Coordinates of C-alpha atoms in Angstrom, one line a residue:
M1 CA 112.6 -7.2 -38.9
K2 CA 113.3 -9.0 -42.1
S3 CA 109.9 -10.6 -42.0
K4 CA 108.2 -7.2 -41.6
K5 CA 109.9 -5.9 -44.7
G6 CA 108.9 -9.0 -46.6
L7 CA 105.3 -8.5 -45.5
T8 CA 105.4 -4.8 -46.4
G9 CA 106.6 -5.7 -49.8
I10 CA 103.9 -8.3 -50.4
L11 CA 101.3 -5.8 -49.3
A12 CA 102.7 -3.2 -51.7
V13 CA 102.5 -5.7 -54.6
V14 CA 99.0 -6.7 -53.7
M15 CA 97.9 -3.0 -53.5
A16 CA 99.5 -2.2 -56.8
F17 CA 97.9 -5.2 -58.5
S18 CA 94.5 -4.2 -57.0
M19 CA 94.9 -0.6 -58.3
C20 CA 95.9 -1.8 -61.8
S21 CA 93.0 -4.2 -61.8
A22 CA 90.6 -1.5 -60.9
I23 CA 92.0 0.8 -63.5
Y24 CA 91.9 -1.9 -66.1
A25 CA 88.3 -2.8 -65.2
E26 CA 87.3 0.9 -65.4
N27 CA 88.9 1.2 -68.8
D28 CA 87.5 -2.1 -70.0
E29 CA 83.9 -1.2 -69.2
K30 CA 82.2 -0.4 -72.5
K31 CA 79.8 2.6 -72.6
D32 CA 76.2 2.0 -73.9
L33 CA 75.3 3.2 -77.3
V34 CA 71.6 3.1 -78.0
L35 CA 70.4 3.0 -81.6
M36 CA 67.0 3.3 -83.1
I37 CA 68.0 3.3 -86.8
S38 CA 66.0 0.8 -88.9
A39 CA 62.4 -0.3 -89.4
S40 CA 62.1 -4.1 -89.2
D41 CA 60.7 -4.2 -92.8
D42 CA 63.8 -2.4 -94.2
A43 CA 65.5 -5.2 -96.3
F44 CA 68.9 -3.8 -95.4
A45 CA 68.3 -3.5 -91.7
P46 CA 69.9 -6.8 -90.6
D47 CA 73.0 -6.2 -92.6
I48 CA 73.4 -2.6 -91.4
E49 CA 73.0 -3.8 -87.8
E50 CA 75.6 -6.5 -88.3
A51 CA 78.0 -4.0 -90.0
V52 CA 77.7 -1.7 -87.0
K53 CA 78.3 -4.6 -84.6
E54 CA 81.3 -5.8 -86.4
K55 CA 82.9 -2.3 -86.5
F56 CA 81.9 -1.0 -83.0
G57 CA 80.9 -4.1 -81.0
D58 CA 84.3 -4.2 -79.2
Q59 CA 84.2 -0.5 -78.4
Y60 CA 80.6 0.0 -77.2
H61 CA 77.8 -1.9 -75.6
L62 CA 75.4 -1.6 -78.6
I63 CA 71.7 -1.6 -77.9
F64 CA 69.3 -1.7 -80.9
K65 CA 65.8 -0.5 -80.3
A66 CA 62.7 -1.2 -82.5
W67 CA 61.7 1.6 -84.9
D68 CA 58.3 2.0 -86.4
T69 CA 56.7 4.8 -88.4
Q70 CA 53.7 5.4 -86.1
G71 CA 55.6 5.3 -82.8
V72 CA 59.0 6.9 -83.4
T73 CA 58.0 10.5 -82.7
Q74 CA 56.4 9.6 -79.4
A75 CA 59.3 7.4 -78.5
I76 CA 61.8 10.3 -79.0
K77 CA 59.6 12.7 -76.9
K78 CA 59.1 10.2 -74.1
A79 CA 62.9 9.5 -73.9
G80 CA 63.6 13.2 -73.8
V81 CA 61.2 13.6 -70.8
T82 CA 62.2 10.4 -68.9
G83 CA 65.9 10.6 -69.5
E84 CA 65.9 7.3 -71.3
Q85 CA 69.1 6.9 -73.4
L86 CA 68.9 7.3 -77.2
D87 CA 72.0 8.1 -79.1
I88 CA 71.1 7.9 -82.8
V89 CA 67.6 7.9 -84.3
E90 CA 66.4 7.4 -87.8
Y91 CA 64.0 10.2 -88.8
W92 CA 62.8 12.2 -91.8
P93 CA 65.0 15.3 -92.4
G94 CA 62.1 17.4 -93.6
S95 CA 60.0 16.6 -90.6
M96 CA 62.5 17.7 -87.9
R97 CA 60.9 21.1 -87.1
T98 CA 58.7 20.1 -84.2
L99 CA 61.6 18.1 -82.6
I100 CA 63.9 21.0 -83.0
N101 CA 61.4 23.4 -81.5
S102 CA 61.2 21.1 -78.5
E103 CA 65.0 21.2 -78.2
L104 CA 65.3 17.5 -78.7
V105 CA 68.0 17.6 -81.4
M106 CA 71.7 18.1 -81.3
P107 CA 73.2 20.5 -84.0
L108 CA 75.8 18.8 -86.2
N109 CA 77.6 21.8 -87.7
G110 CA 80.6 21.4 -85.5
Y111 CA 81.1 17.8 -86.5
V112 CA 80.3 17.4 -90.2
D113 CA 83.3 18.8 -92.0
E114 CA 84.0 19.1 -95.7
A115 CA 85.5 15.6 -95.9
W116 CA 82.4 14.1 -94.4
K117 CA 80.2 16.1 -96.8
E118 CA 82.1 14.5 -99.7
N119 CA 80.4 11.2 -98.8
F120 CA 77.2 12.5 -100.3
T121 CA 76.2 12.3 -103.9
N122 CA 75.4 16.0 -103.8
P123 CA 76.2 18.1 -100.7
E124 CA 73.0 20.1 -101.4
V125 CA 71.0 17.2 -100.1
L126 CA 72.1 18.2 -96.6
S127 CA 69.7 21.2 -96.9
Q128 CA 66.8 18.8 -96.3
G129 CA 68.0 18.4 -92.7
T130 CA 69.1 22.0 -92.2
F131 CA 66.9 24.5 -90.4
D132 CA 67.9 28.2 -89.9
D133 CA 71.4 27.4 -91.2
I134 CA 71.9 24.7 -88.6
L135 CA 72.4 21.0 -89.7
Y136 CA 70.4 18.6 -87.6
N137 CA 69.8 15.5 -89.7
L138 CA 72.0 13.6 -92.3
P139 CA 69.9 11.9 -95.1
Y140 CA 70.9 8.5 -96.3
S141 CA 68.2 7.8 -98.9
T142 CA 65.5 9.4 -100.9
V143 CA 62.1 7.9 -100.2
Y144 CA 58.7 8.3 -101.8
P145 CA 55.7 6.0 -102.6
V146 CA 55.4 4.0 -105.8
I147 CA 53.2 1.2 -107.1
A148 CA 54.7 -2.1 -108.1
V149 CA 52.6 -3.9 -110.7
N150 CA 52.7 -7.6 -111.4
T151 CA 53.0 -7.4 -115.2
D152 CA 51.8 -11.0 -115.7
I153 CA 48.4 -10.0 -114.2
A154 CA 48.4 -6.7 -116.1
E155 CA 48.8 -8.6 -119.4
E156 CA 46.2 -11.1 -118.4
I157 CA 43.6 -8.4 -117.8
G158 CA 44.5 -6.5 -121.0
T159 CA 46.1 -3.4 -119.4
V160 CA 49.0 -1.8 -121.3
L161 CA 51.1 0.3 -118.9
S162 CA 52.8 3.4 -120.0
E163 CA 56.6 3.2 -120.6
D164 CA 57.3 6.3 -118.6
G165 CA 55.5 4.9 -115.5
Q166 CA 52.9 7.7 -115.4
W167 CA 49.1 7.3 -115.1
T168 CA 46.1 9.1 -113.8
W169 CA 44.1 8.1 -110.7
E170 CA 41.2 7.2 -113.1
E171 CA 43.5 4.9 -115.1
F172 CA 44.7 3.3 -111.9
V173 CA 41.1 2.7 -110.6
E174 CA 40.2 1.2 -114.0
F175 CA 43.2 -1.1 -113.8
C176 CA 42.1 -2.2 -110.3
T177 CA 38.5 -2.7 -111.4
K178 CA 39.7 -5.0 -114.3
A179 CA 41.8 -6.9 -111.8
K180 CA 38.8 -7.3 -109.5
D181 CA 36.7 -8.5 -112.4
A182 CA 39.3 -11.2 -113.2
G183 CA 39.4 -12.4 -109.6
Y184 CA 42.2 -10.4 -108.1
F185 CA 42.5 -7.4 -105.8
G186 CA 43.7 -4.3 -107.6
S187 CA 46.1 -3.4 -104.9
G188 CA 47.2 -3.6 -101.3
I189 CA 48.8 -1.4 -98.7
Q190 CA 50.2 -2.1 -95.3
S191 CA 48.6 -0.2 -92.4
D192 CA 51.4 2.2 -91.6
L193 CA 51.5 3.4 -95.2
A194 CA 47.7 3.8 -95.5
P195 CA 47.9 7.5 -94.6
W196 CA 49.6 8.0 -98.0
L197 CA 46.3 7.7 -99.7
T198 CA 44.8 10.9 -98.1
R199 CA 48.1 12.7 -97.9
M200 CA 48.6 12.4 -101.6
A201 CA 45.0 13.3 -102.4
V202 CA 45.1 16.5 -100.5
M203 CA 48.4 17.5 -102.1
Q204 CA 47.5 16.7 -105.7
V205 CA 43.9 18.0 -105.7
W206 CA 45.0 21.6 -106.1
D207 CA 45.0 23.1 -109.6
T208 CA 48.0 25.4 -109.2
E209 CA 51.3 25.6 -107.4
E210 CA 50.1 28.7 -105.5
E211 CA 47.1 26.8 -104.2
L212 CA 49.3 23.9 -103.1
Q213 CA 51.7 26.3 -101.3
E214 CA 48.8 27.9 -99.4
W215 CA 47.6 24.5 -98.4
N216 CA 51.0 23.3 -97.2
D217 CA 51.5 26.5 -95.3
G218 CA 48.3 25.9 -93.3
E219 CA 46.4 28.7 -94.8
V220 CA 43.5 26.6 -96.2
S221 CA 40.6 25.1 -94.1
F222 CA 40.3 21.4 -93.8
L223 CA 36.6 22.0 -94.5
D224 CA 37.4 23.5 -98.0
N225 CA 35.5 21.8 -100.8
K226 CA 38.7 20.7 -102.4
V227 CA 39.9 18.9 -99.2
I228 CA 36.6 17.1 -98.9
E229 CA 36.8 16.2 -102.6
A230 CA 40.2 14.7 -101.9
F231 CA 39.1 12.6 -98.9
D232 CA 36.0 11.4 -100.8
M233 CA 38.1 10.3 -103.7
V234 CA 40.0 7.9 -101.3
K235 CA 36.8 6.9 -99.5
D236 CA 35.2 5.9 -102.8
Y237 CA 38.2 3.8 -103.8
I238 CA 38.2 1.9 -100.5
E239 CA 34.4 1.3 -100.6
A240 CA 34.7 -0.2 -104.0
D241 CA 36.5 -3.1 -102.5
L242 CA 39.5 -2.8 -104.8
M243 CA 42.1 -3.2 -102.1
Y244 CA 43.0 -6.4 -100.3
P245 CA 41.2 -7.9 -98.5
G246 CA 38.2 -5.7 -99.1
A247 CA 36.2 -3.1 -97.2
D248 CA 37.8 -1.2 -94.2
A249 CA 40.0 -4.2 -93.5
C250 CA 42.3 -3.0 -96.3
L251 CA 43.6 -0.3 -93.9
V252 CA 44.8 -2.6 -91.1
Q253 CA 47.0 -5.1 -93.0
E254 CA 50.5 -5.7 -91.7
A255 CA 53.5 -5.9 -94.0
D256 CA 53.7 -9.7 -93.8
Q257 CA 50.0 -10.1 -94.7
I258 CA 50.5 -7.9 -97.8
E259 CA 53.5 -9.9 -98.8
A260 CA 51.7 -13.2 -98.3
A261 CA 48.8 -12.0 -100.6
L262 CA 51.3 -10.8 -103.1
S263 CA 53.1 -14.1 -103.1
K264 CA 49.9 -16.0 -103.6
R265 CA 49.1 -13.8 -106.7
K266 CA 46.0 -12.2 -105.0
L267 CA 47.2 -8.7 -105.8
A268 CA 47.7 -7.1 -109.2
S269 CA 49.7 -4.3 -107.6
V270 CA 51.1 -3.0 -104.3
F271 CA 51.7 0.4 -102.8
V272 CA 55.3 0.4 -101.5
V273 CA 58.1 2.7 -100.5
N274 CA 60.6 3.0 -103.5
S275 CA 63.5 1.9 -101.3
Q276 CA 61.6 -1.3 -100.3
A277 CA 60.1 -2.2 -103.7
V278 CA 62.8 -4.5 -105.0
A279 CA 63.2 -6.4 -101.8
T280 CA 59.4 -6.8 -101.4
L281 CA 59.0 -8.2 -104.9
E282 CA 62.0 -10.6 -104.5
N283 CA 60.6 -11.8 -101.1
C284 CA 57.4 -12.6 -102.9
C285 CA 59.0 -14.3 -105.8
I286 CA 57.5 -11.8 -108.3
K287 CA 59.9 -11.8 -111.2
N288 CA 57.9 -9.9 -113.8
Y289 CA 57.0 -6.5 -112.6
V290 CA 57.2 -2.8 -113.4
I291 CA 57.5 0.2 -111.1
M292 CA 54.8 2.8 -111.7
D293 CA 54.6 6.3 -110.4
W294 CA 51.9 7.3 -107.9
P295 CA 48.7 8.0 -110.0
N296 CA 48.1 11.7 -110.6
M297 CA 45.0 12.5 -108.4
G298 CA 44.5 16.0 -109.8
S299 CA 45.1 18.4 -112.7
N300 CA 48.3 20.0 -111.5
A301 CA 50.9 19.3 -114.2
S302 CA 53.7 19.3 -111.6
M303 CA 52.3 16.1 -110.0
P304 CA 53.5 16.9 -106.4
L305 CA 54.7 13.9 -104.5
L306 CA 55.0 13.3 -100.7
G307 CA 58.3 12.1 -99.6
G308 CA 61.7 13.3 -98.8
S309 CA 64.6 11.4 -97.2
S310 CA 65.3 9.0 -94.5
G311 CA 68.1 10.2 -92.3
F312 CA 69.7 10.1 -88.9
F313 CA 70.0 12.6 -86.0
I314 CA 71.6 12.6 -82.6
P315 CA 69.2 13.6 -79.7
S316 CA 70.2 16.5 -77.6
F317 CA 69.9 14.2 -74.5
A318 CA 72.1 11.5 -76.0
G319 CA 74.0 9.7 -73.3
N320 CA 77.0 8.9 -75.5
K321 CA 77.5 11.8 -77.9
E322 CA 81.1 11.0 -78.8
G323 CA 80.2 7.5 -79.7
A324 CA 77.1 8.6 -81.6
V325 CA 79.1 10.9 -83.8
E326 CA 81.5 8.1 -84.6
V327 CA 78.8 5.6 -85.5
L328 CA 76.8 8.3 -87.4
K329 CA 79.8 8.9 -89.6
F330 CA 79.9 5.1 -90.4
L331 CA 76.2 5.0 -91.1
T332 CA 76.6 7.7 -93.7
S333 CA 79.7 6.0 -95.3
S334 CA 79.9 4.3 -98.8
E335 CA 80.2 0.9 -97.0
C336 CA 76.7 1.3 -95.6
A337 CA 75.4 2.9 -98.8
D338 CA 76.4 -0.2 -100.7
I339 CA 74.5 -2.4 -98.3
R340 CA 71.3 -0.4 -98.7
A341 CA 71.6 0.1 -102.5
N342 CA 71.9 -3.6 -103.1
T343 CA 68.3 -3.9 -101.8
G344 CA 67.0 -1.1 -104.1
C345 CA 67.4 1.8 -101.6
V346 CA 67.9 5.1 -103.5
S347 CA 71.0 6.4 -101.8
T348 CA 72.0 10.0 -101.2
I349 CA 75.4 8.7 -100.3
K350 CA 78.1 7.7 -102.8
T351 CA 78.2 3.9 -103.5
L352 CA 81.3 2.0 -104.4
K353 CA 80.3 -1.6 -105.0
A354 CA 76.5 -1.7 -105.3
D355 CA 75.1 -4.2 -107.8
I356 CA 71.6 -3.3 -109.0
D357 CA 70.1 -3.0 -112.5
S358 CA 70.3 0.6 -113.8
D359 CA 66.8 0.5 -115.4
V360 CA 65.3 -0.6 -112.1
M361 CA 67.2 2.1 -110.2
N362 CA 66.0 4.7 -112.7
S363 CA 62.3 3.6 -112.2
L364 CA 62.8 4.0 -108.4
S365 CA 64.3 7.5 -108.6
R366 CA 62.8 9.2 -111.6
S367 CA 60.3 11.2 -109.5
I368 CA 62.7 12.7 -107.1
D369 CA 62.2 16.2 -108.5
K370 CA 58.5 16.1 -107.8
I371 CA 58.9 15.7 -104.0
V372 CA 57.3 18.3 -101.8
D373 CA 59.0 17.7 -98.4
H374 CA 56.9 20.1 -96.4
E375 CA 53.2 19.2 -96.0
C376 CA 50.4 20.8 -94.1
H377 CA 50.6 18.4 -91.2
H378 CA 54.2 19.3 -90.6
N379 CA 53.1 22.6 -89.1
S380 CA 52.0 21.0 -85.8
S381 CA 52.4 17.8 -83.8
D382 CA 48.6 17.5 -83.4
L383 CA 48.0 17.7 -87.2
D384 CA 50.9 15.2 -87.7
T385 CA 49.2 12.7 -85.4
E386 CA 45.7 13.2 -86.9
I387 CA 46.8 12.9 -90.6
N388 CA 48.4 9.6 -89.7
Q389 CA 45.1 8.3 -88.4
M390 CA 43.6 8.9 -91.9
P391 CA 41.9 7.6 -94.0
A392 CA 40.6 5.3 -91.2
N393 CA 39.1 8.2 -89.2
Y394 CA 37.4 9.6 -92.2
M395 CA 35.8 6.3 -93.0
I396 CA 34.4 6.1 -89.5
Y397 CA 33.6 9.7 -88.5
G398 CA 33.4 11.4 -91.9
I399 CA 33.3 15.2 -91.8
E400 CA 33.8 15.2 -88.0
S401 CA 37.3 14.0 -88.4
L402 CA 38.1 17.0 -90.7
E403 CA 36.5 19.4 -88.2
K404 CA 38.9 18.1 -85.6
M405 CA 41.8 18.7 -87.9
E406 CA 40.5 22.2 -88.6
G407 CA 40.6 22.9 -84.9
S408 CA 44.2 21.8 -84.8
R409 CA 45.0 24.0 -87.8
L410 CA 43.4 27.0 -86.2
S411 CA 45.3 26.4 -82.9
F412 CA 48.6 26.3 -84.9
I413 CA 47.7 29.6 -86.6
K414 CA 46.9 31.2 -83.2
E415 CA 50.2 30.1 -81.8
E416 CA 52.1 31.6 -84.7
E417 CA 50.4 35.0 -84.3

């Protein structure tokens, strides 16, 4: 009898231990948190990733997915259809409409309180990611294209650059031509940024704000003479062999190829995102440089500029929404803002310990008020895809490529009726 009691006691202990172990194992199992939050060529990307790992690595099983300009939209849509987990994604606040219409985005109004909004330099910046009074995207930086000029080469070819950073397209082409005559390429651009050339041309070719608004609203044909003029302006520049490494090959250069050419003093200037300019120049050991604005390609005094903000959103199909909100709050904190600002990123979030020259930061942010964050191609996903295949398609197919875009514009209008 005594031995039976002893056996019963042992069994009870074993069962209790097993239950505790199971409960512990269940509680110890970390949930996945899948992040697609930085392009590989963002100078701050490795440090941001490490900061997230340090803060949340013990709490979640963190998975970082590759992000790239051309593929991010398709990756989001694919994940939404297949059920693939995505919890936080970097995306442009002003370009959220098509994702919202497809019900792929989680509203943030119930999470972002007044204390969270205080992290931003100006709470009004949140309007960029707000649609129909619903907040979907939190911007962390203002981004737009600039041109970084090697001033040693500019002086060598006898070009005096304006102190305010402004120039016309004709002045820029003249600068590039002088550089070519001296044995350099006037400029270079990495492939995923090449669509800037035609996007900027079709924004700046209009003479008035009213004409620009009509264009951006999708009311103007892609076969309009002004549009053809804009595309031809870019075509002529490319065919003049002023961009590295010449001919159509200038449109298919990767970031490392452009940086290599810049490092070897083959380029007099480079088209670059303002938030990446400082890091790019430092990587290429270019010490003497100036940041110039995008050359004005038309007569509109407002000099409209493509751009907006980079930000983060949580997909509606996120597998770990609670963790996503927690990490999103950290990504929009001053701690992360300092990391980005130290690489030249123009932050929309308050910084505390950033260390960057104020004159340089001014040259990277002086055109913020010129940004037009809604462009014609934002009206439909087809137009968005097609504009990002320019100017390459125009170089190959000419007017036929514009006829295809006109078909997409008319389809959008029909859907809106």
